[in-house]
Amino acid sequence: MGLVRLALSFLLGPPVFLLAALCAGAAAAAQQGRDSLRWDVLAHFAPLWLAGALACALVALIAFRGLAKLLVLGMAATGLVFSAMLIGPELTRPAGPSAAPDAPGQLKIVQFNVWHDSPDPERNLDWLMREDPDITVLEETTPRLREAIKASGRWRVTCPNCEVMILSKSEPVAEGLGKVHGPITRATFRDARGEFTVIGVHNAWPTDADQPGQEARLAQAIARFPRERTIVTGDFNSAPWSFQRRRWDARFGLIRRERALFTWPATPYKRLRWLGSVPFLPIDHVYAGDDWATVSITRGPKLASDHYPVVAILAPVAPR
């Protein structure tokens, strides 16, 4: 057995060490995201750096001996520490008040990027009908899906020809954001406690120069409404361990209710067939003001989209 481990250390040691070094280097470089949007892109992939470093450590413990084992374990430990520094704040932050499953006044919201390349948009719509939410925010809608929604006659539709649509059981009392343009839609509703506003959004990738401007636009839109009753949800294309995401979370003045909910990818791509195996990016988010308590936040099933839907159930905070 000793000879086998020695041989494995000689043959596999260098490539495993290089993988551990890659994960450690990426996680360490991502720390520069505090000051640089360019380096912050690496922070979005923190789970990959963590998983890679952990895998290297396990291989070293099981198969290596001697210097190879020590070198790989040292580099893997470095990757684990820097990755944990990125992911840890998401796992320990407050996620807002909670409510019991039987809390009164519950509001069921579905957020779903239905994917402009969906091969079967009707399947997405069928699931949505079965889920029967009070409010739905859809991104990447297509003319085919919009026509199907219109034909169903099931919902009141805010911005029926927009890429971001809001569907609701009740009629909005107001909608639109005036001169604010882009993939963002707003509708205001009234319940027993008064008015509340829902904003749906679809941001660009973090590699896109437009994303910071889109986040700033959203912050401005949020500021126009009473924050305590405002709900914001959509595809932000931004993972919660990025420094940019943390900064905008603070700027919005709302509470992000899901915690490390992995929603992408949900399907393989033509040239990257492996991508759809396991979702590794939590980029679909739900925010709500502190007058809302969270009953549950769950990931929906795999459908005909490259995103999983998010199902959020909120309830008014109980009076004290």
Coordinates of N, CA, C and O in Angstrom, one line a residue, residues 77-161:
A77 N -5.7 24.0 1.8 CA -6.1 24.7 3.0 C -6.2 26.2 2.8 O -7.1 26.9 3.2
T78 N -5.2 26.7 2.0 CA -5.2 28.2 1.6 C -6.5 28.5 0.8 O -7.2 29.5 1.1
G79 N -6.8 27.6 -0.1 CA -8.0 27.8 -0.9 C -9.3 27.7 -0.1 O -10.2 28.5 -0.3
L80 N -9.3 26.8 0.9 CA -10.5 26.7 1.7 C -10.7 27.9 2.6 O -11.8 28.4 2.7
V81 N -9.6 28.5 3.1 CA -9.7 29.6 4.0 C -10.2 30.8 3.2 O -11.2 31.5 3.6
F82 N -9.6 31.1 2.0 CA -10.0 32.2 1.2 C -11.5 32.1 0.7 O -12.2 33.1 0.6
S83 N -11.8 30.9 0.3 CA -13.2 30.6 -0.2 C -14.2 30.8 1.0 O -15.3 31.4 0.8
A84 N -13.9 30.3 2.2 CA -14.7 30.5 3.3 C -14.9 32.0 3.7 O -16.0 32.4 4.1
M85 N -13.9 32.8 3.4 CA -14.0 34.2 3.7 C -15.0 34.9 2.8 O -15.7 35.9 3.1
L86 N -15.2 34.3 1.6 CA -16.2 34.8 0.6 C -17.6 34.3 0.9 O -18.5 35.1 0.9
I87 N -17.7 33.1 1.3 CA -19.0 32.5 1.4 C -19.6 32.7 2.8 O -20.8 32.8 3.0
G88 N -18.7 32.7 3.8 CA -19.2 32.8 5.2 C -20.2 33.9 5.5 O -21.2 33.7 6.2
P89 N -19.9 35.2 5.1 CA -20.9 36.2 5.4 C -22.3 35.9 4.9 O -23.3 36.4 5.5
E90 N -22.4 35.2 3.8 CA -23.8 34.9 3.3 C -24.5 33.9 4.2 O -25.7 34.0 4.4
L91 N -23.7 33.0 4.8 CA -24.3 32.0 5.6 C -24.7 32.5 7.0 O -25.4 31.8 7.8
T92 N -24.1 33.6 7.4 CA -24.3 34.1 8.8 C -25.1 35.4 8.9 O -25.5 35.8 10.0
R93 N -25.4 36.0 7.7 CA -26.1 37.3 7.8 C -27.6 37.1 8.2 O -28.1 36.0 8.0
P94 N -28.2 38.1 8.8 CA -29.6 38.0 9.1 C -30.5 38.0 7.8 O -30.1 38.7 6.8
A95 N -31.5 37.2 7.7 CA -32.3 37.1 6.5 C -33.7 37.6 6.8 O -34.7 37.3 6.0
G96 N -33.9 38.4 7.8 CA -35.2 39.1 8.1 C -36.1 38.3 9.0 O -35.8 37.1 9.3
P97 N -37.2 38.9 9.4 CA -38.2 38.2 10.3 C -38.8 37.0 9.6 O -38.9 37.0 8.3
S98 N -39.2 36.0 10.4 CA -39.9 34.8 9.8 C -41.3 34.7 10.4 O -41.6 35.3 11.4
A99 N -42.1 33.9 9.7 CA -43.5 33.7 10.1 C -43.8 32.3 10.0 O -43.2 31.5 9.3
A100 N -44.8 31.9 10.8 CA -45.2 30.5 10.9 C -46.0 30.1 9.6 O -46.5 31.0 8.9
P101 N -46.0 28.8 9.2 CA -46.7 28.4 8.0 C -48.2 28.8 8.0 O -48.8 28.9 6.9
D102 N -48.8 29.0 9.1 CA -50.2 29.4 9.1 C -50.4 30.9 9.4 O -51.5 31.3 9.7
A103 N -49.4 31.7 9.1 CA -49.5 33.1 9.3 C -50.6 33.7 8.4 O -50.7 33.3 7.3
P104 N -51.3 34.7 8.9 CA -52.4 35.3 8.1 C -51.8 36.2 7.1 O -50.7 36.8 7.2
G105 N -52.6 36.5 6.0 CA -52.2 37.5 5.0 C -51.1 37.1 4.1 O -50.4 38.0 3.6
Q106 N -50.9 35.8 3.9 CA -49.8 35.3 3.1 C -49.8 35.7 1.6 O -50.9 35.8 1.1
L107 N -48.7 36.0 1.1 CA -48.5 36.4 -0.3 C -47.5 35.5 -0.9 O -46.4 35.4 -0.5
K108 N -48.0 34.8 -2.0 CA -47.1 33.8 -2.7 C -46.6 34.4 -3.9 O -47.3 34.9 -4.8
I109 N -45.3 34.5 -4.1 CA -44.6 35.1 -5.2 C -43.7 34.1 -5.9 O -42.9 33.4 -5.2
V110 N -43.8 34.0 -7.2 CA -42.9 33.2 -8.0 C -42.0 34.2 -8.8 O -42.5 35.1 -9.5
Q111 N -40.7 33.9 -8.8 CA -39.7 34.6 -9.6 C -39.1 33.6 -10.6 O -38.6 32.6 -10.1
F112 N -39.1 33.9 -11.9 CA -38.7 32.9 -12.8 C -38.1 33.5 -14.1 O -38.8 34.2 -14.8
N113 N -36.9 33.3 -14.4 CA -36.3 33.6 -15.7 C -36.7 32.4 -16.6 O -36.1 31.3 -16.5
V114 N -37.6 32.6 -17.5 CA -38.2 31.6 -18.3 C -37.3 31.3 -19.5 O -37.6 30.3 -20.3
W115 N -36.3 32.0 -19.8 CA -35.2 31.8 -20.8 C -35.8 32.0 -22.2 O -36.7 31.4 -22.7
H116 N -35.1 33.0 -22.9 CA -35.6 33.3 -24.2 C -35.3 32.1 -25.2 O -35.9 32.1 -26.3
D117 N -34.4 31.2 -24.9 CA -34.2 30.0 -25.7 C -34.9 28.8 -25.3 O -34.6 27.7 -25.7
S118 N -35.9 28.9 -24.4 CA -36.7 27.8 -23.9 C -37.3 27.0 -25.0 O -37.9 27.5 -25.9
P119 N -37.0 25.6 -25.1 CA -37.6 24.8 -26.1 C -39.1 24.5 -25.9 O -39.7 24.0 -26.8
D120 N -39.6 24.8 -24.7 CA -41.0 24.4 -24.4 C -41.5 25.4 -23.4 O -41.8 25.1 -22.2
P121 N -41.8 26.7 -23.8 CA -42.3 27.7 -22.9 C -43.6 27.3 -22.3 O -44.0 27.7 -21.2
E122 N -44.4 26.5 -23.0 CA -45.7 26.1 -22.5 C -45.6 25.3 -21.2 O -46.4 25.3 -20.3
R123 N -44.5 24.5 -21.2 CA -44.2 23.7 -20.0 C -44.0 24.6 -18.8 O -44.5 24.3 -17.7
N124 N -43.3 25.7 -19.0 CA -43.1 26.7 -17.9 C -44.4 27.3 -17.5 O -44.7 27.4 -16.3
L125 N -45.2 27.6 -18.4 CA -46.5 28.2 -18.1 C -47.5 27.2 -17.4 O -48.2 27.6 -16.5
D126 N -47.4 26.0 -17.8 CA -48.3 24.9 -17.2 C -47.9 24.8 -15.7 O -48.8 24.7 -14.8
W127 N -46.6 24.8 -15.4 CA -46.2 24.7 -14.0 C -46.6 25.9 -13.2 O -47.1 25.8 -12.1
L128 N -46.5 27.1 -13.8 CA -46.9 28.3 -13.2 C -48.4 28.3 -12.8 O -48.8 28.7 -11.7
M129 N -49.2 27.8 -13.7 CA -50.6 27.7 -13.4 C -50.9 26.7 -12.3 O -51.8 27.0 -11.4
R130 N -50.2 25.6 -12.2 CA -50.4 24.7 -11.1 C -49.9 25.3 -9.8 O -50.5 25.0 -8.7
E131 N -48.8 26.1 -9.8 CA -48.3 26.7 -8.6 C -49.2 27.7 -8.1 O -49.3 27.9 -6.9
D132 N -49.9 28.4 -9.0 CA -51.0 29.4 -8.6 C -50.5 30.5 -7.6 O -51.1 30.6 -6.6
P133 N -49.5 31.2 -8.0 CA -49.0 32.3 -7.0 C -49.9 33.5 -7.1 O -50.7 33.7 -8.1
D134 N -49.8 34.4 -6.1 CA -50.5 35.6 -6.2 C -49.9 36.6 -7.1 O -50.6 37.3 -7.8
I135 N -48.6 36.6 -7.1 CA -47.8 37.5 -8.0 C -46.7 36.7 -8.6 O -46.0 35.9 -7.9
T136 N -46.4 36.9 -9.9 CA -45.3 36.3 -10.6 C -44.5 37.4 -11.3 O -45.0 38.3 -11.9
V137 N -43.2 37.2 -11.2 CA -42.2 38.1 -11.9 C -41.5 37.2 -12.9 O -40.8 36.2 -12.5
L138 N -41.6 37.5 -14.2 CA -41.0 36.7 -15.2 C -39.9 37.5 -16.0 O -40.2 38.7 -16.2
E139 N -38.8 36.9 -16.3 CA -37.8 37.5 -17.1 C -37.5 36.7 -18.3 O -37.8 35.5 -18.4
E140 N -37.0 37.4 -19.3 CA -36.6 36.8 -20.6 C -37.9 36.2 -21.3 O -37.9 35.2 -21.9
T141 N -39.0 36.9 -21.2 CA -40.2 36.5 -21.8 C -40.1 36.7 -23.3 O -39.4 37.6 -23.8
T142 N -40.7 35.8 -24.1 CA -40.7 35.9 -25.6 C -42.1 36.2 -26.1 O -43.1 36.0 -25.4
P143 N -42.2 36.6 -27.4 CA -43.6 36.8 -27.9 C -44.5 35.6 -27.8 O -45.7 35.7 -27.5
R144 N -43.9 34.4 -28.0 CA -44.6 33.1 -27.9 C -45.2 33.0 -26.5 O -46.4 32.6 -26.4
L145 N -44.4 33.2 -25.5 CA -44.9 33.0 -24.1 C -45.9 34.1 -23.8 O -47.0 33.9 -23.1
R146 N -45.7 35.3 -24.2 CA -46.6 36.4 -23.9 C -48.0 36.1 -24.5 O -49.0 36.4 -23.9
E147 N -48.0 35.6 -25.7 CA -49.3 35.3 -26.4 C -50.0 34.2 -25.6 O -51.2 34.2 -25.4
A148 N -49.2 33.2 -25.1 CA -49.9 32.1 -24.3 C -50.4 32.7 -23.0 O -51.5 32.2 -22.6
I149 N -49.7 33.6 -22.4 CA -50.2 34.2 -21.1 C -51.5 35.0 -21.4 O -52.5 34.9 -20.7
K150 N -51.5 35.7 -22.5 CA -52.7 36.5 -22.9 C -53.8 35.6 -23.2 O -55.0 35.9 -22.7
A151 N -53.6 34.5 -23.9 CA -54.7 33.6 -24.2 C -55.2 32.9 -23.0 O -56.4 32.6 -23.0
S152 N -54.4 32.7 -22.0 CA -54.9 32.0 -20.8 C -56.0 32.8 -20.1 O -56.9 32.3 -19.4
G153 N -55.9 34.2 -20.2 CA -56.8 35.0 -19.5 C -56.8 34.9 -18.0 O -57.8 35.2 -17.3
R154 N -55.7 34.4 -17.4 CA -55.7 34.0 -16.0 C -55.2 35.2 -15.1 O -55.6 35.2 -13.9
W155 N -54.4 36.1 -15.6 CA -53.8 37.1 -14.8 C -54.0 38.5 -15.3 O -54.2 38.7 -16.5
R156 N -53.8 39.4 -14.4 CA -53.6 40.8 -14.8 C -52.1 40.9 -15.1 O -51.3 40.5 -14.3
V157 N -51.8 41.6 -16.2 CA -50.4 41.6 -16.6 C -49.9 43.0 -16.6 O -50.5 43.9 -17.3
T158 N -48.8 43.3 -15.9 CA -48.2 44.6 -16.0 C -47.0 44.5 -17.0 O -46.2 43.6 -16.9
C159 N -47.0 45.4 -17.9 CA -46.0 45.5 -19.0 C -46.1 44.3 -19.9 O -45.1 43.5 -19.9
P160 N -47.2 44.0 -20.5 CA -47.5 42.8 -21.3 C -46.5 42.5 -22.4 O -46.4 41.4 -22.9
N161 N -45.9 43.6 -22.9 CA -44.9 43.4 -24.1 C -43.5 43.6 -23.7 O -42.6 43.8 -24.5

